[in-house]
């Protein structure tokens, strides 16, 4: 676990039209096989950081190394994009072709992979996201959650070591959201793919290995979910919500119920409440 | 209502013609168009018509769809027919009154021109009815590829076409949503004269275009993220392959060509 796969050192990025840095003097290490959640209020620079990890943007100053490569020229950028895939927010705007399996093949086709190998990897990727039976459908016919799974398959077929999800569940209904999140967890646990999960949903963040909270282009908090969310005042001041169960346990404690610190999920709450009797 | 618009007019099926390589179908259509202009006699036209009709019947496509394409150009066909009839003055006189003189040569020329136009439309109709837009695009890209050596953007054109095909349903959906939202705010798209109705479309078109540009931006980013860098060095998962079927089709078209040329030469009418 102490093998660093993404290493950002004092990274700044300023958009051409920007008045201040969207990401400013940010240092962050992501470890191989980790599931990291990135939180922060709107406009704090999460998407910018995601694009820096993917070499879609290059730092204005500072360095970011992804899987051993510090992208400088175009070739290195493509190498980084190969090892660090990205799933965006809007499922409609990242599917390129009119047939599901062809979209899955898009990345491999760009890399110039041999057709028979593409076929094999595409079939594997579609099976892994549970969309094999829709291989010949048109994306227009799929639900948002299904489209997002197709997008994941398109990235997965390229065999990345890291996948960055930039609010990939924000536009989905609760079922689609759960499906995509569970898929990311599965890829993390079973395939060992490092996941960077950008989200506004605290229920997702509590399930991560580590939570990074950003504020105005910098890292404000960085720890396990339990440690981060137990600092409720700080978290609220950073424009975030805390998980419902943490609010509930705070109110119960204030009302005199003896509960331990750091209850985050409904299950934990149920266990602790039953123990009270 | 806006959702009923279909893209292209593909009529899914599993016939011999459906399963031909799109390149074969494209080339065969071009050959058919050529032979329509090569033919100079009734025998030739009869053979071409029989060929097209038999092919159409074998595909299982409803003939209604085949001839639907003629409707918008009916006027042109009739106009050319009359023009040729009146101004082509060769051969014996058939009919004469006032300043109008109709000759056998004129009648022949007029019928040939009409037949050419009709066959032209029906043949291309057959192509689009039996080939899905996406395989048509693949076929076009593959056929144009040699031209990309001299700088012709074959891959880019094909990519543009397939992205357009991908986004037409999405944008239709969006137009529908915007329309409903504007209607809920009291917009009126249905009544008024043509200028009023065109003006009413502005609040529909502006958000639609803004949305389309935003989508284009995001799509470009997503394509970049998946290592897209143009056509160079790119492979395809589904390779187009000619089969025995395509050879048979090519031979059939070649035979038709030969028969029409023979008919031109040896058939008196
Ligand atoms: N293309 C751009 N040009 C100029 N400024 C930009 C551009 N994209 C983002 N910014 C600015 O950079 C800052 C960080 O934006 P970013 O998109 O990274 O935020 P975010 O944390 O992803 O926000 P959200 O939660 O809304 O997705 C914002 O102040 C934003 O206005
Ligand atoms: Mg964002």
Coordinates of C-alpha atoms and ligand atoms in Angstrom, one line a residue:
Chain A
X1 CA 0.0 0.0 0.0
X2 CA 2.9 2.4 0.3
X3 CA 3.6 2.4 -3.4
X4 CA 2.7 5.9 -4.7
X5 CA 0.9 5.9 -8.1
X6 CA -0.1 9.5 -8.4
X7 CA 2.3 12.0 -6.9
X8 CA 1.4 15.7 -7.1
X9 CA 4.1 18.0 -5.8
X10 CA 3.3 21.7 -5.3
X11 CA 1.0 21.8 -8.4
X12 CA -0.6 25.0 -9.6
X13 CA -2.9 25.4 -12.4
X14 CA -4.5 28.6 -13.7
X15 CA -6.9 28.8 -16.6
X16 CA -6.0 31.3 -19.3
X17 CA -9.1 33.4 -18.4
X18 CA -8.8 32.7 -14.7
X19 CA -8.1 35.5 -12.2
X20 CA -6.6 33.1 -9.6
X21 CA -5.2 29.6 -9.5
X22 CA -7.9 26.9 -9.9
X23 CA -5.4 24.5 -8.2
X24 CA -2.8 26.2 -6.1
X25 CA 0.3 24.7 -4.5
X26 CA -1.4 21.3 -4.1
X27 CA 0.6 18.3 -3.0
X28 CA -1.1 14.9 -2.9
X29 CA -0.1 11.3 -3.0
X30 CA -2.4 8.5 -4.1
X31 CA -1.3 5.0 -3.4
X32 CA -1.7 1.9 -5.6
X33 CA -4.9 0.1 -5.0
X34 CA -6.4 2.9 -3.0
X35 CA -10.0 4.2 -3.1
X36 CA -9.7 8.0 -2.5
X37 CA -12.7 10.3 -2.4
X38 CA -12.3 13.9 -3.2
X39 CA -14.8 16.4 -1.8
X40 CA -15.2 20.1 -1.8
X41 CA -17.7 22.8 -2.6
X42 CA -18.5 23.9 -6.2
X43 CA -15.6 25.6 -8.0
X44 CA -13.0 24.5 -5.5
X45 CA -10.9 22.8 -8.3
X46 CA -11.8 19.1 -8.1
X47 CA -12.4 18.8 -11.8
X48 CA -9.2 20.7 -12.6
X49 CA -7.2 18.3 -10.3
X50 CA -8.9 15.4 -12.1
X51 CA -7.8 16.7 -15.5
X52 CA -4.3 17.2 -14.2
X53 CA -4.1 13.6 -13.1
X54 CA -5.2 12.6 -16.7
X55 CA -2.8 14.9 -18.5
X56 CA -5.8 16.7 -20.1
X57 CA -4.2 19.7 -18.4
X58 CA -0.6 20.2 -17.6
X59 CA 0.4 22.1 -14.4
X60 CA 1.3 25.8 -14.7
X61 CA 4.0 25.1 -12.1
X62 CA 4.9 22.1 -10.0
X63 CA 5.0 18.5 -11.1
X64 CA 2.6 15.6 -11.2
X65 CA 3.8 12.1 -11.7
X66 CA 1.4 9.4 -12.7
X67 CA 2.5 5.7 -12.7
X68 CA 6.1 6.8 -13.0
X69 CA 5.6 9.3 -15.9
X70 CA 5.8 13.0 -15.5
X71 CA 4.0 14.2 -18.7
X72 CA 5.8 16.9 -20.6
X73 CA 5.5 16.1 -24.3
X74 CA 2.5 14.8 -26.2
X75 CA 3.6 11.2 -26.2
X76 CA 3.9 11.2 -22.4
X77 CA 0.5 12.7 -22.1
X78 CA -1.0 9.8 -24.1
X79 CA 0.9 7.3 -21.9
X80 CA -0.6 8.9 -18.8
X81 CA -4.1 8.8 -20.3
X82 CA -3.5 5.1 -21.0
X83 CA -2.8 4.3 -17.4
X84 CA -5.2 6.8 -15.9
X85 CA -8.7 6.6 -17.4
X86 CA -11.5 9.1 -16.7
X87 CA -15.3 8.8 -16.4
X88 CA -17.1 12.2 -16.6
X89 CA -20.3 13.5 -15.2
X90 CA -22.6 13.6 -18.2
X91 CA -23.1 10.1 -19.6
X92 CA -24.5 11.5 -22.8
X93 CA -21.4 13.6 -23.7
X94 CA -18.7 10.9 -23.4
X95 CA -20.2 8.1 -25.6
X96 CA -18.8 8.6 -29.1
X97 CA -20.5 6.0 -31.3
X98 CA -24.0 4.7 -32.0
X99 CA -23.4 1.1 -30.9
X100 CA -22.4 0.2 -27.3
X101 CA -19.6 -2.2 -28.2
X102 CA -18.1 0.1 -30.7
X103 CA -17.9 2.8 -28.1
X104 CA -16.1 0.4 -25.8
X105 CA -13.7 -0.3 -28.6
X106 CA -13.0 3.4 -29.3
X107 CA -10.0 3.8 -26.9
X108 CA -8.3 0.6 -28.1
X109 CA -8.9 1.6 -31.7
X110 CA -7.2 4.9 -31.0
X111 CA -4.2 3.0 -29.5
X112 CA -4.0 1.0 -32.7
X113 CA -4.5 -2.4 -31.0
X114 CA -5.1 -5.4 -33.2
X115 CA -8.8 -6.1 -34.1
X116 CA -9.0 -9.6 -32.6
X117 CA -7.5 -8.4 -29.3
X118 CA -9.9 -5.4 -29.3
X119 CA -12.8 -7.8 -29.7
X120 CA -11.6 -9.9 -26.7
X121 CA -11.0 -6.9 -24.4
X122 CA -14.3 -5.3 -25.3
X123 CA -16.2 -8.5 -24.5
X124 CA -14.4 -8.8 -21.2
X125 CA -15.0 -5.1 -20.3
X126 CA -18.7 -5.3 -21.1
X127 CA -19.1 -8.5 -19.1
X128 CA -17.3 -6.8 -16.2
X129 CA -19.7 -3.9 -16.0
X130 CA -22.7 -6.2 -16.6
X131 CA -23.6 -4.7 -20.0
X132 CA -22.8 -7.7 -22.2
X133 CA -26.4 -8.3 -23.2
X134 CA -26.6 -4.7 -24.5
X135 CA -23.5 -4.9 -26.7
X136 CA -25.4 -4.2 -29.9
X137 CA -27.8 -1.6 -28.5
X138 CA -27.8 2.0 -29.3
X139 CA -26.7 4.1 -26.3
X140 CA -29.8 6.3 -26.8
X141 CA -31.9 3.4 -25.6
X142 CA -30.1 3.0 -22.3
X143 CA -30.8 4.5 -18.9
X144 CA -28.3 7.0 -17.4
X145 CA -26.8 4.4 -15.1
X146 CA -26.4 2.0 -18.0
X147 CA -24.8 4.6 -20.1
X148 CA -22.4 5.4 -17.3
X149 CA -21.5 1.7 -17.0
X150 CA -20.8 1.7 -20.8
X151 CA -18.5 4.6 -20.2
X152 CA -16.7 2.7 -17.5
X153 CA -16.4 -0.3 -19.9
X154 CA -14.8 2.0 -22.5
X155 CA -12.2 3.0 -20.0
X156 CA -11.8 -0.5 -18.6
X157 CA -11.1 -2.0 -22.0
X158 CA -7.9 0.1 -22.1
X159 CA -6.7 -1.7 -18.9
X160 CA -5.9 1.4 -16.9
X161 CA -4.2 1.3 -13.5
X162 CA -6.2 4.3 -12.2
X163 CA -9.8 5.4 -13.0
X164 CA -10.8 8.9 -12.0
X165 CA -14.6 9.4 -11.7
X166 CA -15.5 13.1 -11.8
X167 CA -19.0 13.3 -10.3
X168 CA -20.0 10.3 -12.4
X169 CA -23.1 9.6 -10.3
X170 CA -24.3 13.2 -10.0
X171 CA -26.8 13.0 -12.9
X172 CA -28.1 9.5 -12.1
X173 CA -31.2 8.3 -10.2
X174 CA -30.6 6.5 -6.9
X175 CA -30.4 3.0 -8.4
X176 CA -28.1 4.1 -11.2
X177 CA -25.9 5.9 -8.7
X178 CA -25.7 2.8 -6.4
X179 CA -24.9 0.6 -9.4
X180 CA -22.0 2.8 -10.7
X181 CA -20.6 3.3 -7.2
X182 CA -20.7 -0.5 -6.5
X183 CA -19.0 -1.1 -9.8
X184 CA -16.2 1.2 -8.9
X185 CA -15.8 -0.5 -5.5
X186 CA -15.7 -3.9 -7.2
X187 CA -13.1 -2.8 -9.7
X188 CA -11.0 -1.5 -6.8
X189 CA -11.3 -4.6 -4.7
X190 CA -11.2 -7.3 -7.3
X191 CA -9.1 -5.8 -10.1
X192 CA -6.9 -3.7 -7.8
X193 CA -7.6 -0.6 -9.9
X194 CA -6.8 2.6 -8.0
X195 CA -10.0 4.8 -7.8
X196 CA -10.2 8.5 -7.4
X197 CA -13.8 9.3 -6.7
X198 CA -14.9 12.9 -6.9
X199 CA -18.4 13.4 -5.4
X200 CA -20.8 15.6 -3.6
X201 CA -22.5 12.6 -1.9
X202 CA -21.2 12.0 1.7
X203 CA -22.7 8.5 1.8
X204 CA -20.3 7.6 -1.0
X205 CA -17.3 9.3 0.6
X206 CA -17.7 7.4 3.9
X207 CA -17.0 4.2 2.1
X208 CA -13.7 5.3 0.7
X209 CA -10.3 4.4 2.1
X210 CA -9.4 8.0 2.4
X211 CA -11.1 11.4 2.0
X212 CA -9.5 14.5 0.6
X213 CA -11.4 17.8 1.1
X214 CA -10.4 20.6 -1.2
X215 CA -11.0 24.3 -0.7
X216 CA -10.1 27.1 -3.1
X217 CA -7.6 25.0 -5.0
X218 CA -5.9 23.6 -1.9
X219 CA -6.2 20.5 0.3
X220 CA -8.1 21.5 3.5
X221 CA -8.5 18.1 5.1
X222 CA -7.1 14.7 4.3
X223 CA -7.7 11.6 6.4
X224 CA -9.8 8.5 6.8
X225 CA -13.5 9.2 6.5
X226 CA -14.1 8.7 10.2
X227 CA -11.4 11.2 11.2
X228 CA -12.5 13.7 8.6
X229 CA -16.2 13.6 9.4
X230 CA -15.7 13.6 13.2
X231 CA -14.5 17.2 12.8
X232 CA -18.0 18.3 12.1
X233 CA -17.6 22.0 12.5
X234 CA -14.6 22.1 10.1
X235 CA -16.4 20.0 7.5
X236 CA -19.5 22.2 7.7
X237 CA -17.3 25.3 7.4
X238 CA -15.8 23.9 4.2
X239 CA -19.2 24.0 2.6
X240 CA -19.8 20.2 2.9
X241 CA -22.5 18.2 4.5
X242 CA -21.8 15.4 7.0
X243 CA -23.4 12.0 6.8
X244 CA -26.9 11.9 8.2
X245 CA -25.9 9.4 10.9
X246 CA -23.1 11.6 12.2
X247 CA -25.6 14.5 12.6
X248 CA -28.0 12.1 14.3
X249 CA -25.4 10.8 16.7
X250 CA -24.3 14.3 17.5
X251 CA -27.8 15.2 18.4
X252 CA -28.3 12.0 20.5
X253 CA -25.1 12.7 22.3
X254 CA -26.2 16.3 23.0
X255 CA -29.5 14.8 24.4
X256 CA -27.6 12.7 26.8
X257 CA -27.4 9.3 25.0
X258 CA -24.0 7.7 25.4
X259 CA -22.8 6.9 21.9
X260 CA -19.2 6.4 20.8
X261 CA -17.5 8.9 18.4
X262 CA -17.6 8.4 14.6
X263 CA -20.8 6.6 13.7
X264 CA -21.2 7.1 10.0
X265 CA -23.5 4.5 8.5
X266 CA -27.0 3.3 9.3
X267 CA -25.7 -0.2 10.1
X268 CA -23.2 1.2 12.6
X269 CA -25.9 3.3 14.2
X270 CA -28.2 0.3 14.5
X271 CA -25.5 -1.8 16.2
X272 CA -24.6 0.9 18.6
X273 CA -28.2 1.7 19.5
X274 CA -28.9 -2.0 20.2
X275 CA -25.9 -2.2 22.4
X276 CA -27.4 0.5 24.7
X277 CA -30.0 -1.7 26.1
Chain B
X1 CA -43.9 14.6 -32.1
X2 CA -40.3 15.6 -32.7
X3 CA -39.2 12.1 -31.6
X4 CA -40.8 10.4 -34.5
X5 CA -38.2 11.7 -36.9
X6 CA -36.0 8.8 -37.9
X7 CA -32.4 9.1 -39.0
X8 CA -31.9 7.8 -42.5
X9 CA -34.4 5.2 -43.4
X10 CA -32.8 2.0 -42.7
X11 CA -35.1 -1.0 -42.9
X12 CA -33.5 -3.7 -40.8
X13 CA -33.4 -7.1 -42.4
X14 CA -31.4 -10.2 -43.0
X15 CA -31.5 -10.6 -46.8
X16 CA -28.7 -11.2 -49.2
X17 CA -28.5 -7.5 -50.0
X18 CA -28.6 -6.5 -46.3
X19 CA -25.6 -8.7 -45.6
X20 CA -23.5 -7.4 -48.4
X21 CA -20.4 -5.4 -47.5
X22 CA -21.4 -1.7 -47.5
X23 CA -18.6 -0.9 -50.0
X24 CA -20.1 -3.4 -52.4
X25 CA -23.5 -1.8 -52.1
X26 CA -22.0 1.7 -52.6
X27 CA -20.0 0.7 -55.7
X28 CA -23.0 -1.3 -57.1
X29 CA -25.2 1.7 -56.7
X30 CA -22.7 3.9 -58.5
X31 CA -22.5 1.3 -61.2
X32 CA -26.3 1.2 -61.5
X33 CA -26.4 5.0 -61.8
X34 CA -23.8 4.8 -64.5
X35 CA -25.7 2.1 -66.4
X36 CA -28.9 4.1 -66.3
X37 CA -27.1 6.8 -68.2
X38 CA -25.4 4.4 -70.6
X39 CA -28.7 2.9 -71.7
X40 CA -30.2 4.3 -74.9
X41 CA -33.0 1.9 -75.6
X42 CA -36.2 0.6 -74.2
X43 CA -34.8 -2.9 -73.8
X44 CA -31.9 -1.6 -71.7
X45 CA -34.3 0.3 -69.4
X46 CA -36.5 -2.7 -69.1
X47 CA -33.6 -4.8 -68.0
X48 CA -32.4 -2.2 -65.4
X49 CA -35.9 -1.8 -64.0
X50 CA -36.3 -5.6 -63.8
X51 CA -33.0 -5.9 -62.0
X52 CA -33.7 -3.1 -59.5
X53 CA -37.2 -4.4 -58.8
X54 CA -36.1 -8.0 -58.4
X55 CA -33.3 -6.9 -56.0
X56 CA -35.8 -4.8 -54.0
X57 CA -38.3 -7.7 -53.8
X58 CA -35.5 -10.0 -52.5
X59 CA -34.7 -7.6 -49.6
X60 CA -38.2 -7.9 -48.1
X61 CA -38.3 -4.0 -48.0
X62 CA -41.9 -2.7 -48.5
X63 CA -42.1 -1.4 -52.1
X64 CA -44.1 1.6 -50.6
X65 CA -40.8 2.8 -49.0
X66 CA -38.9 2.3 -52.2
X67 CA -41.2 4.6 -54.1
X68 CA -41.7 7.1 -51.3
X69 CA -38.5 8.8 -52.4
X70 CA -40.0 9.7 -55.7
X71 CA -42.7 11.9 -54.2
X72 CA -40.5 15.0 -53.6
X73 CA -39.1 14.9 -57.1
X74 CA -42.3 14.0 -58.9
X75 CA -42.6 17.6 -60.1
X76 CA -39.1 17.5 -61.6
X77 CA -39.8 14.3 -63.4
X78 CA -43.0 15.6 -64.9
X79 CA -41.4 18.9 -65.8
X80 CA -38.5 17.2 -67.6
X81 CA -40.9 14.9 -69.4
X82 CA -43.0 17.7 -70.8
X83 CA -39.9 19.8 -71.7
X84 CA -38.4 16.9 -73.7
X85 CA -41.7 16.1 -75.3
X86 CA -42.2 19.7 -76.5
X87 CA -38.7 20.6 -77.6
X88 CA -37.2 17.4 -78.9
X89 CA -38.2 17.4 -82.6
X90 CA -36.9 14.3 -84.3
X91 CA -38.5 11.4 -86.1
X92 CA -42.1 11.3 -87.3
X93 CA -44.8 13.6 -86.2
X94 CA -47.3 12.0 -83.8
X95 CA -49.5 14.9 -83.0
X96 CA -49.8 18.5 -84.1
X97 CA -52.1 21.3 -83.1
X98 CA -51.6 25.1 -82.7
X99 CA -47.9 25.6 -81.9
X100 CA -47.4 22.2 -80.3
X101 CA -45.8 19.4 -82.3
X102 CA -45.1 16.0 -80.7
X103 CA -42.7 13.7 -82.4
X104 CA -41.7 10.1 -81.9
X105 CA -38.2 11.2 -81.1
X106 CA -39.5 13.6 -78.5
X107 CA -41.7 11.0 -76.8
X108 CA -38.8 8.5 -76.7
X109 CA -36.4 11.1 -75.2
X110 CA -39.0 12.2 -72.7
X111 CA -39.7 8.7 -71.5
X112 CA -36.0 7.9 -71.3
X113 CA -35.3 10.9 -69.1
X114 CA -38.2 10.1 -66.8
X115 CA -37.1 6.5 -66.6
X116 CA -33.5 7.6 -65.8
X117 CA -34.6 9.9 -63.0
X118 CA -36.9 7.3 -61.5
X119 CA -34.3 4.5 -61.6
X120 CA -31.7 6.8 -60.1
X121 CA -33.8 7.6 -57.1
X122 CA -35.1 4.1 -56.6
X123 CA -31.6 2.6 -56.8
X124 CA -30.1 5.0 -54.2
X125 CA -33.2 4.5 -52.1
X126 CA -32.5 0.8 -52.1
X127 CA -29.0 1.5 -50.8
X128 CA -30.1 3.5 -47.8
X129 CA -33.0 1.2 -47.1
X130 CA -30.8 -1.9 -46.8
X131 CA -27.7 -0.3 -45.2
X132 CA -27.6 1.1 -41.6
X133 CA -26.2 4.7 -41.5
X134 CA -23.2 3.5 -39.4
X135 CA -22.1 0.8 -41.9
X136 CA -22.7 3.3 -44.7
X137 CA -20.3 5.6 -42.9
X138 CA -17.8 2.8 -42.4
X139 CA -18.0 1.9 -46.1
X140 CA -17.6 5.5 -47.2
X141 CA -14.5 5.9 -45.0
X142 CA -13.0 2.7 -46.3
X143 CA -13.6 3.7 -50.0
X144 CA -12.3 7.2 -49.5
X145 CA -9.2 6.0 -47.6
X146 CA -6.9 6.0 -50.7
X147 CA -7.8 9.7 -51.2
X148 CA -6.5 10.5 -47.7
X149 CA -3.0 10.0 -49.1
X150 CA -3.4 13.2 -51.0
X151 CA -4.7 15.0 -48.0
X152 CA -8.4 14.3 -48.3
X153 CA -9.9 14.1 -44.8
X154 CA -11.5 10.7 -45.2
X155 CA -11.3 9.7 -41.5
X156 CA -12.4 13.1 -40.3
X157 CA -15.5 13.1 -42.5
X158 CA -16.5 9.7 -41.4
X159 CA -15.9 10.6 -37.7
X160 CA -18.0 13.7 -38.1
X161 CA -20.8 11.7 -39.7
X162 CA -20.9 9.1 -37.1
X163 CA -20.8 11.6 -34.2
X164 CA -23.7 13.4 -35.9
X165 CA -25.6 10.2 -36.1
X166 CA -24.8 9.5 -32.4
X167 CA -26.0 13.0 -31.3
X168 CA -29.1 13.4 -33.4
X169 CA -31.4 11.5 -31.0
X170 CA -29.8 13.3 -28.0
X171 CA -30.4 16.7 -29.5
X172 CA -33.9 15.7 -30.5
X173 CA -34.6 14.8 -26.9
X174 CA -33.2 18.1 -25.8
X175 CA -35.2 20.1 -28.3
X176 CA -38.3 18.3 -27.1
X177 CA -37.5 19.2 -23.5
X178 CA -36.8 22.8 -24.3
X179 CA -40.0 23.1 -26.3
X180 CA -42.0 21.7 -23.4
X181 CA -40.3 24.1 -21.0
X182 CA -41.0 27.1 -23.3
X183 CA -44.6 26.0 -23.8
X184 CA -45.1 25.7 -20.0
X185 CA -44.0 29.4 -20.0
X186 CA -46.6 30.3 -22.5
X187 CA -44.6 30.0 -25.8
X188 CA -46.7 29.3 -28.8
X189 CA -45.1 27.2 -31.6
X190 CA -48.2 26.2 -33.5
X191 CA -50.2 29.2 -34.6
X192 CA -49.5 32.4 -36.5
X193 CA -48.1 33.1 -39.9
X194 CA -44.7 31.7 -41.1
X195 CA -42.8 34.7 -39.8
X196 CA -44.4 34.5 -36.4
X197 CA -43.7 30.9 -36.2
X198 CA -40.1 31.3 -37.2
X199 CA -39.7 34.0 -34.5
X200 CA -41.2 31.6 -32.0
X201 CA -38.5 29.1 -32.8
X202 CA -35.7 31.5 -31.6
X203 CA -36.2 30.6 -27.9
X204 CA -35.9 27.0 -28.9
X205 CA -32.9 27.3 -31.1
X206 CA -30.7 29.5 -28.9
X207 CA -30.6 27.1 -25.9
X208 CA -30.3 24.1 -28.3
X209 CA -27.2 25.6 -29.9
X210 CA -25.7 26.6 -26.6
X211 CA -26.3 23.1 -25.3
X212 CA -24.8 21.6 -28.5
X213 CA -21.6 23.6 -28.1
X214 CA -21.2 22.6 -24.5
X215 CA -21.7 19.0 -25.5
X216 CA -19.2 19.3 -28.2
X217 CA -16.7 20.6 -25.7
X218 CA -17.2 17.8 -23.3
X219 CA -17.2 15.2 -26.0
X220 CA -13.9 16.5 -27.3
X221 CA -12.4 16.2 -23.8
X222 CA -13.7 12.7 -23.4
X223 CA -12.3 11.7 -26.7
X224 CA -8.9 13.2 -25.7
X225 CA -9.1 11.3 -22.5
X226 CA -9.4 8.1 -24.5
X227 CA -6.3 8.8 -26.5
X228 CA -8.0 10.0 -29.7
X229 CA -5.5 11.6 -32.1
X230 CA -7.1 11.4 -35.5
X231 CA -7.1 8.7 -38.1
X232 CA -3.3 8.0 -38.2
X233 CA -2.4 4.7 -36.6
X234 CA -5.9 3.9 -35.7
X235 CA -7.4 0.4 -36.1
X236 CA -11.0 -0.8 -36.2
X237 CA -12.5 -3.6 -34.2
X238 CA -15.0 -4.5 -36.9
X239 CA -13.0 -4.9 -40.1
X240 CA -14.9 -4.8 -43.4
X241 CA -14.4 -8.0 -45.3
X242 CA -15.5 -8.9 -48.8
X243 CA -17.0 -12.4 -49.1
X244 CA -18.3 -14.7 -51.8
X245 CA -21.6 -12.8 -51.5
X246 CA -19.9 -9.6 -52.7
X247 CA -18.4 -11.4 -55.7
X248 CA -21.8 -12.7 -56.7
X249 CA -23.3 -9.2 -56.4
X250 CA -20.4 -7.7 -58.4
X251 CA -20.9 -10.3 -61.2
X252 CA -24.6 -9.6 -61.3
X253 CA -24.1 -5.9 -61.8
X254 CA -21.4 -6.5 -64.4
X255 CA -23.7 -8.9 -66.3
X256 CA -26.4 -6.2 -66.3
X257 CA -23.9 -3.7 -67.6
X258 CA -22.9 -6.0 -70.4
X259 CA -26.5 -6.8 -71.3
X260 CA -27.4 -3.1 -71.5
X261 CA -24.5 -2.4 -73.8
X262 CA -25.4 -5.3 -76.0
X263 CA -29.0 -4.1 -76.1
X264 CA -27.9 -0.6 -77.0
X265 CA -26.0 -2.1 -80.0
X266 CA -28.2 -4.8 -81.3
X267 CA -31.7 -4.0 -80.1
X268 CA -33.6 -1.7 -82.6
X269 CA -35.8 -0.1 -79.9
Ligands
LIG1 N1 -12.4 26.4 -18.7 C1 -12.2 27.2 -17.7 N2 -11.8 28.5 -17.9 C2 -11.6 29.4 -16.9 N3 -11.9 29.1 -15.6 C3 -12.3 27.8 -15.3 C4 -12.5 26.9 -16.4 N4 -13.0 25.7 -15.8 C5 -13.1 26.0 -14.5 N5 -12.7 27.2 -14.2 C6 -12.6 27.8 -12.9 O1 -11.7 27.1 -12.1 C7 -12.2 26.9 -10.8 C8 -12.2 25.4 -10.4 O2 -13.1 24.8 -11.3 P1 -13.4 23.2 -11.2 O3 -14.3 22.9 -12.4 O4 -12.1 22.5 -11.1 O5 -14.2 23.1 -9.9 P2 -15.0 21.8 -9.3 O6 -14.5 21.6 -7.9 O7 -14.9 20.7 -10.2 O8 -16.5 22.3 -9.2 P3 -17.8 21.5 -9.4 O9 -18.1 20.9 -8.0 O10 -18.8 22.6 -9.7 O11 -17.7 20.5 -10.4 C9 -13.6 27.6 -10.7 O12 -13.4 28.8 -10.1 C10 -13.9 27.7 -12.1 O13 -14.7 28.9 -12.3
LIG2 MG1 -16.3 19.5 -11.4

